[in-house]
Amino acid sequence: MSVVAAAAVDVSQAAAGSRPVPMWRALNAALRDAMSADASVFVMGEDLTRWGTGGGIYGVTKGLLEQFGAARVRDTPISEEAIVAAAVGAAARGVRPVVEIMYSDFMLLAMDAIVNQAAKARYMFGGQFQIPLVIRTNGGSGIGKAAQHSQSLETLFAHIPGLEVVVPGTPADAYGLMLSAIASPNPTIFLEHKALYNERGVVASEPIPLGRASVVRGGKDVTVIATQLMRKRVLEAAEILAAEQIEIEVVDPRTLYPLDMETIAASVTRTGRVLIAHEAPLLYGFGAELAAQLASRLWRSLKAPPQRLGGARTPIPYAEDLEKRVIPDVAAVVSAVRGLVKS
Amino acid sequence: MNLREHGRMALRMMLLIREFEQRLKGFADEKLIRGSTHPSVGMEAVAVGVSMALGPNDCIASNHRGHAHCLARGADPGRTLAEIFGRADGYCKGKGGSMHIGVQELGILGTNGIVGAGIGLATGAALAASVSNRNEVAVAYFGDGGSNQGVLAESMNLAAIWKLPVIFVCENNHYAQSSAIERMFAQPQISQRGPAYGVPSVDVDGMDVAAVYDAAEAAVTRARSQGGPTLIVADTYRFLGHMADDTQMYRALVEVDEWRGKCPIDRLANTLTAAGLLSDQERNEMSAEAKREVDDAEHMARQSPVPSAQWAFTDVDTWQAAEGVVA
Ligand SMILES: Cc1ncc(C[n+]2csc(CCOP(=O)(O)OP(=O)(O)O)c2C)c(N)n1
Ligand SMILES: [Mg+2]
């Protein structure tokens, strides 16, 4: 498939340039470029064409119907299980579905199709089948959507052999990783963050390979690993800490699987101290996986035990004062880093 | 429905729901409500007609558009609104919000953020009644959109083979968010699905509270006499957007106006007046009374404190306080 190469040429029309665009627009551009480059790419999901000003719950599919027509831009009934299962079957037969599930919480209705079907088909059938499927959805808390529209489920998917898990934190990453996800022969869970759709950033015209972490800010004292909303908070914390002469290096893995341990380990080797911060509950989160890998790989270079920061083991409460309590805030990052530096 | 006996009660409740739901947009604009809230303006007759056919030990499982179901079931408007505001006096201590209002003492198994989920829950509530020989009925409220979840087919079959006392109430308001039924159903007569599973099914005019009540009463009677489930499909319409910020570009304003002409409240009031059961003055008094009641609810919800911070970590399970967010 030459999706990526061809798309790179097209992007100039869509989003690339020096003007910052919001995350939703960057995703929209990626879909348009991928669909222009490869006629086998199509999108389907609930309320993609007529909601808002036409374009899905957060606008990501805006204008696609007009440009590509109803055969390739499909509004579905509310039937998550059938939508995803059908996408898996379609992918097995040589097309490239990009499914939108309105909130990642609704992915749970499609878990058989994702876990038992999409993730295993290639292996079970001895490598005969490819499932070039992308499921786009959004996770995360912060805007009062409450318990059933705010979960961070990335670890659930990262735990399943056969799935790729993408967690973009900037418009540029969203654009570049979406092109790669669509081009990938594997099923990809593409988790957007609902609180970041209007974050702006400049988008480059290139795909970003899956499995490449990004060093977002350099620093010598502590490596802090974070994605999406926590990445944003960590960058705010970095300013506060810099005023105290504590320099943190911020690394965004960008994809949880494949995971770029080389970049992460190189950073931790330099700093000797690491904090992993995520929004998902602390217990059994991806922070535990990273901490374990880093501890066993870099035992001798570590100046302190790896530390983790994560959400409370609670569903996401509705009231603002409560919602704030269960997710690490900037102050929590700052004090965790201070603690690490002292240790 | 015997209008002399039940007409005023139905009117009073519909007026209360209308007044309550119409204020939500203003509250959302004022930032008193976070996330999404889905008002039932125009659909009052379904919740009210069904609820009036139920007894105190019965239960309901609702969906995302569930305030009307709760109020009609007897939920206190003040505590309901306090929950929608995320305040301490809300039914769920402000932890649930509009889409997660559960009230154990009223048999409300929750409004629900997952489209279709309540269908399975109500089936299970009916199973509990059946297993423990209690003569109780469970109602599942869901929309036209919700009926396209597989759980409806599975639940109807289960309820039919086990003769469970559950009533599937589909509020067909012609749209699921931005999707018109014409685009989402090749066979839009949803009541045809019941017979395929051995579930007696009936279409009812969802703008006529008396007709809804009669259908619900028949279903309750069947359920209580071990006759098993019923599917009721109520033809109705939401007068407002799907939620507060809805452009509604997916439907024509003339269509909305046409349905507003079928207002279930006007319809009942006019019927009662024609039958000599309601004077204009009484009608005005009832409207004023609904306003006062919602004023009181609003006052209570506004005054209610924000939840205690500690509550963020309680009620998860019966083990320890929640771990995480080390600081
Ligand atoms: C499983 C699931 N899928 C999608 C949604 C998003 N959603 C919320 S309400 C809604 C439309 C529901 O339509 P319908 O069942 O007809 O009820 P109505 O809103 O018309 O009352 C959608 C798509 C959801 N909450 N849960
Ligand atoms: Mg509907």
mmCIF file with all atom_site columns, C-alpha atoms in Angstrom, chain A residues 73-191:
data_model
loop_
_atom_site.group_PDB
_atom_site.id
_atom_site.type_symbol
_atom_site.label_atom_id
_atom_site.label_alt_id
_atom_site.label_comp_id
_atom_site.label_asym_id
_atom_site.label_entity_id
_atom_site.label_seq_id
_atom_site.pdbx_PDB_ins_code
_atom_site.Cartn_x
_atom_site.Cartn_y
_atom_site.Cartn_z
_atom_site.occupancy
_atom_site.B_iso_or_equiv
_atom_site.pdbx_formal_charge
_atom_site.auth_seq_id
_atom_site.auth_comp_id
_atom_site.auth_asym_id
_atom_site.auth_atom_id
_atom_site.pdbx_PDB_model_num
ATOM 1   C CA . VAL A 1 73  ? -18.815 7.796   4.393  1.00 0.00 ? 73  VAL A CA 1
ATOM 2   C CA . ARG A 1 74  ? -21.486 5.858   6.216  1.00 0.00 ? 74  ARG A CA 1
ATOM 3   C CA . ASP A 1 75  ? -23.735 6.768   9.099  1.00 0.00 ? 75  ASP A CA 1
ATOM 4   C CA . THR A 1 76  ? -24.564 3.619   11.015 1.00 0.00 ? 76  THR A CA 1
ATOM 5   C CA . PRO A 1 77  ? -27.365 2.666   13.374 1.00 0.00 ? 77  PRO A CA 1
ATOM 6   C CA . ILE A 1 78  ? -26.473 2.452   17.084 1.00 0.00 ? 78  ILE A CA 1
ATOM 7   C CA . SER A 1 79  ? -25.081 -1.071  16.863 1.00 0.00 ? 79  SER A CA 1
ATOM 8   C CA . GLU A 1 80  ? -21.474 -1.023  18.049 1.00 0.00 ? 80  GLU A CA 1
ATOM 9   C CA . GLU A 1 81  ? -21.098 -4.786  18.034 1.00 0.00 ? 81  GLU A CA 1
ATOM 10  C CA . ALA A 1 82  ? -22.214 -5.090  14.423 1.00 0.00 ? 82  ALA A CA 1
ATOM 11  C CA . ILE A 1 83  ? -20.315 -2.000  13.300 1.00 0.00 ? 83  ILE A CA 1
ATOM 12  C CA . VAL A 1 84  ? -16.971 -3.259  14.532 1.00 0.00 ? 84  VAL A CA 1
ATOM 13  C CA . ALA A 1 85  ? -17.552 -6.891  13.603 1.00 0.00 ? 85  ALA A CA 1
ATOM 14  C CA . ALA A 1 86  ? -18.523 -5.813  10.095 1.00 0.00 ? 86  ALA A CA 1
ATOM 15  C CA . ALA A 1 87  ? -15.415 -3.674  9.889  1.00 0.00 ? 87  ALA A CA 1
ATOM 16  C CA . VAL A 1 88  ? -13.264 -6.645  10.872 1.00 0.00 ? 88  VAL A CA 1
ATOM 17  C CA . GLY A 1 89  ? -14.866 -8.777  8.188  1.00 0.00 ? 89  GLY A CA 1
ATOM 18  C CA . ALA A 1 90  ? -14.492 -6.033  5.620  1.00 0.00 ? 90  ALA A CA 1
ATOM 19  C CA . ALA A 1 91  ? -10.836 -5.544  6.516  1.00 0.00 ? 91  ALA A CA 1
ATOM 20  C CA . ALA A 1 92  ? -10.228 -9.266  6.130  1.00 0.00 ? 92  ALA A CA 1
ATOM 21  C CA . ARG A 1 93  ? -11.573 -8.940  2.606  1.00 0.00 ? 93  ARG A CA 1
ATOM 22  C CA . GLY A 1 94  ? -9.160  -6.273  1.495  1.00 0.00 ? 94  GLY A CA 1
ATOM 23  C CA . VAL A 1 95  ? -10.653 -2.868  2.271  1.00 0.00 ? 95  VAL A CA 1
ATOM 24  C CA . ARG A 1 96  ? -9.525  -0.390  4.932  1.00 0.00 ? 96  ARG A CA 1
ATOM 25  C CA . PRO A 1 97  ? -12.309 0.609   7.287  1.00 0.00 ? 97  PRO A CA 1
ATOM 26  C CA . VAL A 1 98  ? -11.822 3.522   9.646  1.00 0.00 ? 98  VAL A CA 1
ATOM 27  C CA . VAL A 1 99  ? -14.554 3.173   12.234 1.00 0.00 ? 99  VAL A CA 1
ATOM 28  C CA . GLU A 1 100 ? -15.568 5.930   14.616 1.00 0.00 ? 100 GLU A CA 1
ATOM 29  C CA . ILE A 1 101 ? -16.910 4.810   17.972 1.00 0.00 ? 101 ILE A CA 1
ATOM 30  C CA . MET A 1 102 ? -18.409 7.923   19.537 1.00 0.00 ? 102 MET A CA 1
ATOM 31  C CA . TYR A 1 103 ? -16.806 7.399   22.981 1.00 0.00 ? 103 TYR A CA 1
ATOM 32  C CA . SER A 1 104 ? -14.276 4.757   23.947 1.00 0.00 ? 104 SER A CA 1
ATOM 33  C CA . ASP A 1 105 ? -16.672 3.552   26.644 1.00 0.00 ? 105 ASP A CA 1
ATOM 34  C CA . PHE A 1 106 ? -18.841 2.174   23.833 1.00 0.00 ? 106 PHE A CA 1
ATOM 35  C CA . MET A 1 107 ? -15.924 0.078   22.576 1.00 0.00 ? 107 MET A CA 1
ATOM 36  C CA . LEU A 1 108 ? -16.864 -2.264  25.381 1.00 0.00 ? 108 LEU A CA 1
ATOM 37  C CA . LEU A 1 109 ? -19.973 -3.244  23.448 1.00 0.00 ? 109 LEU A CA 1
ATOM 38  C CA . ALA A 1 110 ? -17.727 -4.387  20.612 1.00 0.00 ? 110 ALA A CA 1
ATOM 39  C CA . MET A 1 111 ? -15.105 -6.250  22.610 1.00 0.00 ? 111 MET A CA 1
ATOM 40  C CA . ASP A 1 112 ? -15.668 -9.602  20.952 1.00 0.00 ? 112 ASP A CA 1
ATOM 41  C CA . ALA A 1 113 ? -15.045 -8.143  17.528 1.00 0.00 ? 113 ALA A CA 1
ATOM 42  C CA . ILE A 1 114 ? -11.969 -6.297  18.768 1.00 0.00 ? 114 ILE A CA 1
ATOM 43  C CA . VAL A 1 115 ? -10.374 -8.876  21.031 1.00 0.00 ? 115 VAL A CA 1
ATOM 44  C CA . ASN A 1 116 ? -11.536 -12.274 19.789 1.00 0.00 ? 116 ASN A CA 1
ATOM 45  C CA . GLN A 1 117 ? -11.774 -11.470 16.108 1.00 0.00 ? 117 GLN A CA 1
ATOM 46  C CA . ALA A 1 118 ? -9.635  -8.543  14.926 1.00 0.00 ? 118 ALA A CA 1
ATOM 47  C CA . ALA A 1 119 ? -6.706  -9.061  17.260 1.00 0.00 ? 119 ALA A CA 1
ATOM 48  C CA . LYS A 1 120 ? -6.374  -12.809 16.717 1.00 0.00 ? 120 LYS A CA 1
ATOM 49  C CA . ALA A 1 121 ? -7.255  -13.408 13.086 1.00 0.00 ? 121 ALA A CA 1
ATOM 50  C CA . ARG A 1 122 ? -3.747  -13.059 11.731 1.00 0.00 ? 122 ARG A CA 1
ATOM 51  C CA . TYR A 1 123 ? -2.215  -15.413 14.287 1.00 0.00 ? 123 TYR A CA 1
ATOM 52  C CA . MET A 1 124 ? -4.966  -18.032 14.564 1.00 0.00 ? 124 MET A CA 1
ATOM 53  C CA . PHE A 1 125 ? -5.117  -18.461 10.833 1.00 0.00 ? 125 PHE A CA 1
ATOM 54  C CA . GLY A 1 126 ? -1.394  -18.883 10.531 1.00 0.00 ? 126 GLY A CA 1
ATOM 55  C CA . GLY A 1 127 ? -0.631  -15.495 9.045  1.00 0.00 ? 127 GLY A CA 1
ATOM 56  C CA . GLN A 1 128 ? -3.019  -15.724 6.117  1.00 0.00 ? 128 GLN A CA 1
ATOM 57  C CA . PHE A 1 129 ? -5.147  -12.734 7.053  1.00 0.00 ? 129 PHE A CA 1
ATOM 58  C CA . GLN A 1 130 ? -4.452  -9.075  7.581  1.00 0.00 ? 130 GLN A CA 1
ATOM 59  C CA . ILE A 1 131 ? -6.923  -6.872  9.411  1.00 0.00 ? 131 ILE A CA 1
ATOM 60  C CA . PRO A 1 132 ? -6.012  -3.335  8.321  1.00 0.00 ? 132 PRO A CA 1
ATOM 61  C CA . LEU A 1 133 ? -8.638  -1.772  10.539 1.00 0.00 ? 133 LEU A CA 1
ATOM 62  C CA . VAL A 1 134 ? -8.574  1.502   12.453 1.00 0.00 ? 134 VAL A CA 1
ATOM 63  C CA . ILE A 1 135 ? -11.041 2.157   15.243 1.00 0.00 ? 135 ILE A CA 1
ATOM 64  C CA . ARG A 1 136 ? -11.017 5.828   16.152 1.00 0.00 ? 136 ARG A CA 1
ATOM 65  C CA . THR A 1 137 ? -12.589 6.854   19.393 1.00 0.00 ? 137 THR A CA 1
ATOM 66  C CA . ASN A 1 138 ? -12.034 9.246   22.275 1.00 0.00 ? 138 ASN A CA 1
ATOM 67  C CA . GLY A 1 139 ? -11.225 8.609   25.882 1.00 0.00 ? 139 GLY A CA 1
ATOM 68  C CA . GLY A 1 140 ? -10.334 10.639  28.904 1.00 0.00 ? 140 GLY A CA 1
ATOM 69  C CA . SER A 1 141 ? -11.990 12.856  31.443 1.00 0.00 ? 141 SER A CA 1
ATOM 70  C CA . GLY A 1 142 ? -12.065 16.525  32.249 1.00 0.00 ? 142 GLY A CA 1
ATOM 71  C CA . ILE A 1 143 ? -15.226 17.887  30.669 1.00 0.00 ? 143 ILE A CA 1
ATOM 72  C CA . GLY A 1 144 ? -17.972 16.532  32.880 1.00 0.00 ? 144 GLY A CA 1
ATOM 73  C CA . LYS A 1 145 ? -19.103 13.633  30.729 1.00 0.00 ? 145 LYS A CA 1
ATOM 74  C CA . ALA A 1 146 ? -19.283 11.424  33.818 1.00 0.00 ? 146 ALA A CA 1
ATOM 75  C CA . ALA A 1 147 ? -18.775 7.732   34.478 1.00 0.00 ? 147 ALA A CA 1
ATOM 76  C CA . GLN A 1 148 ? -19.806 6.176   31.169 1.00 0.00 ? 148 GLN A CA 1
ATOM 77  C CA . HIS A 1 149 ? -18.249 8.721   28.790 1.00 0.00 ? 149 HIS A CA 1
ATOM 78  C CA . SER A 1 150 ? -14.892 9.506   30.425 1.00 0.00 ? 150 SER A CA 1
ATOM 79  C CA . GLN A 1 151 ? -12.856 6.379   30.937 1.00 0.00 ? 151 GLN A CA 1
ATOM 80  C CA . SER A 1 152 ? -9.234  5.883   29.946 1.00 0.00 ? 152 SER A CA 1
ATOM 81  C CA . LEU A 1 153 ? -9.195  2.345   28.581 1.00 0.00 ? 153 LEU A CA 1
ATOM 82  C CA . GLU A 1 154 ? -5.883  2.297   26.724 1.00 0.00 ? 154 GLU A CA 1
ATOM 83  C CA . THR A 1 155 ? -4.351  -0.366  28.926 1.00 0.00 ? 155 THR A CA 1
ATOM 84  C CA . LEU A 1 156 ? -7.233  -2.722  28.225 1.00 0.00 ? 156 LEU A CA 1
ATOM 85  C CA . PHE A 1 157 ? -6.342  -2.667  24.541 1.00 0.00 ? 157 PHE A CA 1
ATOM 86  C CA . ALA A 1 158 ? -2.576  -2.553  24.981 1.00 0.00 ? 158 ALA A CA 1
ATOM 87  C CA . HIS A 1 159 ? -2.874  -5.785  26.931 1.00 0.00 ? 159 HIS A CA 1
ATOM 88  C CA . ILE A 1 160 ? -4.252  -7.672  23.942 1.00 0.00 ? 160 ILE A CA 1
ATOM 89  C CA . PRO A 1 161 ? -1.726  -9.349  21.617 1.00 0.00 ? 161 PRO A CA 1
ATOM 90  C CA . GLY A 1 162 ? -2.384  -8.274  18.046 1.00 0.00 ? 162 GLY A CA 1
ATOM 91  C CA . LEU A 1 163 ? -3.605  -4.732  18.649 1.00 0.00 ? 163 LEU A CA 1
ATOM 92  C CA . GLU A 1 164 ? -1.804  -1.458  18.067 1.00 0.00 ? 164 GLU A CA 1
ATOM 93  C CA . VAL A 1 165 ? -2.696  1.372   20.450 1.00 0.00 ? 165 VAL A CA 1
ATOM 94  C CA . VAL A 1 166 ? -2.177  4.976   19.419 1.00 0.00 ? 166 VAL A CA 1
ATOM 95  C CA . VAL A 1 167 ? -2.571  7.893   21.845 1.00 0.00 ? 167 VAL A CA 1
ATOM 96  C CA . PRO A 1 168 ? -1.788  11.184  20.091 1.00 0.00 ? 168 PRO A CA 1
ATOM 97  C CA . GLY A 1 169 ? -1.293  14.293  22.207 1.00 0.00 ? 169 GLY A CA 1
ATOM 98  C CA . THR A 1 170 ? -0.853  17.015  19.580 1.00 0.00 ? 170 THR A CA 1
ATOM 99  C CA . PRO A 1 171 ? -2.407  17.882  16.208 1.00 0.00 ? 171 PRO A CA 1
ATOM 100 C CA . ALA A 1 172 ? 0.839   17.000  14.423 1.00 0.00 ? 172 ALA A CA 1
ATOM 101 C CA . ASP A 1 173 ? 1.012   13.615  16.100 1.00 0.00 ? 173 ASP A CA 1
ATOM 102 C CA . ALA A 1 174 ? -2.662  13.023  15.449 1.00 0.00 ? 174 ALA A CA 1
ATOM 103 C CA . TYR A 1 175 ? -2.209  13.727  11.760 1.00 0.00 ? 175 TYR A CA 1
ATOM 104 C CA . GLY A 1 176 ? 0.962   11.778  11.245 1.00 0.00 ? 176 GLY A CA 1
ATOM 105 C CA . LEU A 1 177 ? -0.043  8.797   13.340 1.00 0.00 ? 177 LEU A CA 1
ATOM 106 C CA . MET A 1 178 ? -3.446  8.556   11.706 1.00 0.00 ? 178 MET A CA 1
ATOM 107 C CA . LEU A 1 179 ? -1.829  8.159   8.296  1.00 0.00 ? 179 LEU A CA 1
ATOM 108 C CA . SER A 1 180 ? 0.372   5.395   9.670  1.00 0.00 ? 180 SER A CA 1
ATOM 109 C CA . ALA A 1 181 ? -2.502  3.711   11.449 1.00 0.00 ? 181 ALA A CA 1
ATOM 110 C CA . ILE A 1 182 ? -4.524  3.588   8.249  1.00 0.00 ? 182 ILE A CA 1
ATOM 111 C CA . ALA A 1 183 ? -1.547  2.296   6.300  1.00 0.00 ? 183 ALA A CA 1
ATOM 112 C CA . SER A 1 184 ? -0.805  -0.349  8.917  1.00 0.00 ? 184 SER A CA 1
ATOM 113 C CA . PRO A 1 185 ? -1.785  -3.935  8.118  1.00 0.00 ? 185 PRO A CA 1
ATOM 114 C CA . ASN A 1 186 ? -2.729  -4.487  11.773 1.00 0.00 ? 186 ASN A CA 1
ATOM 115 C CA . PRO A 1 187 ? -5.859  -3.552  13.702 1.00 0.00 ? 187 PRO A CA 1
ATOM 116 C CA . THR A 1 188 ? -5.253  -0.209  15.409 1.00 0.00 ? 188 THR A CA 1
ATOM 117 C CA . ILE A 1 189 ? -7.074  1.318   18.341 1.00 0.00 ? 189 ILE A CA 1
ATOM 118 C CA . PHE A 1 190 ? -6.713  5.046   17.805 1.00 0.00 ? 190 PHE A CA 1
ATOM 119 C CA . LEU A 1 191 ? -7.585  6.819   21.039 1.00 0.00 ? 191 LEU A CA 1
#
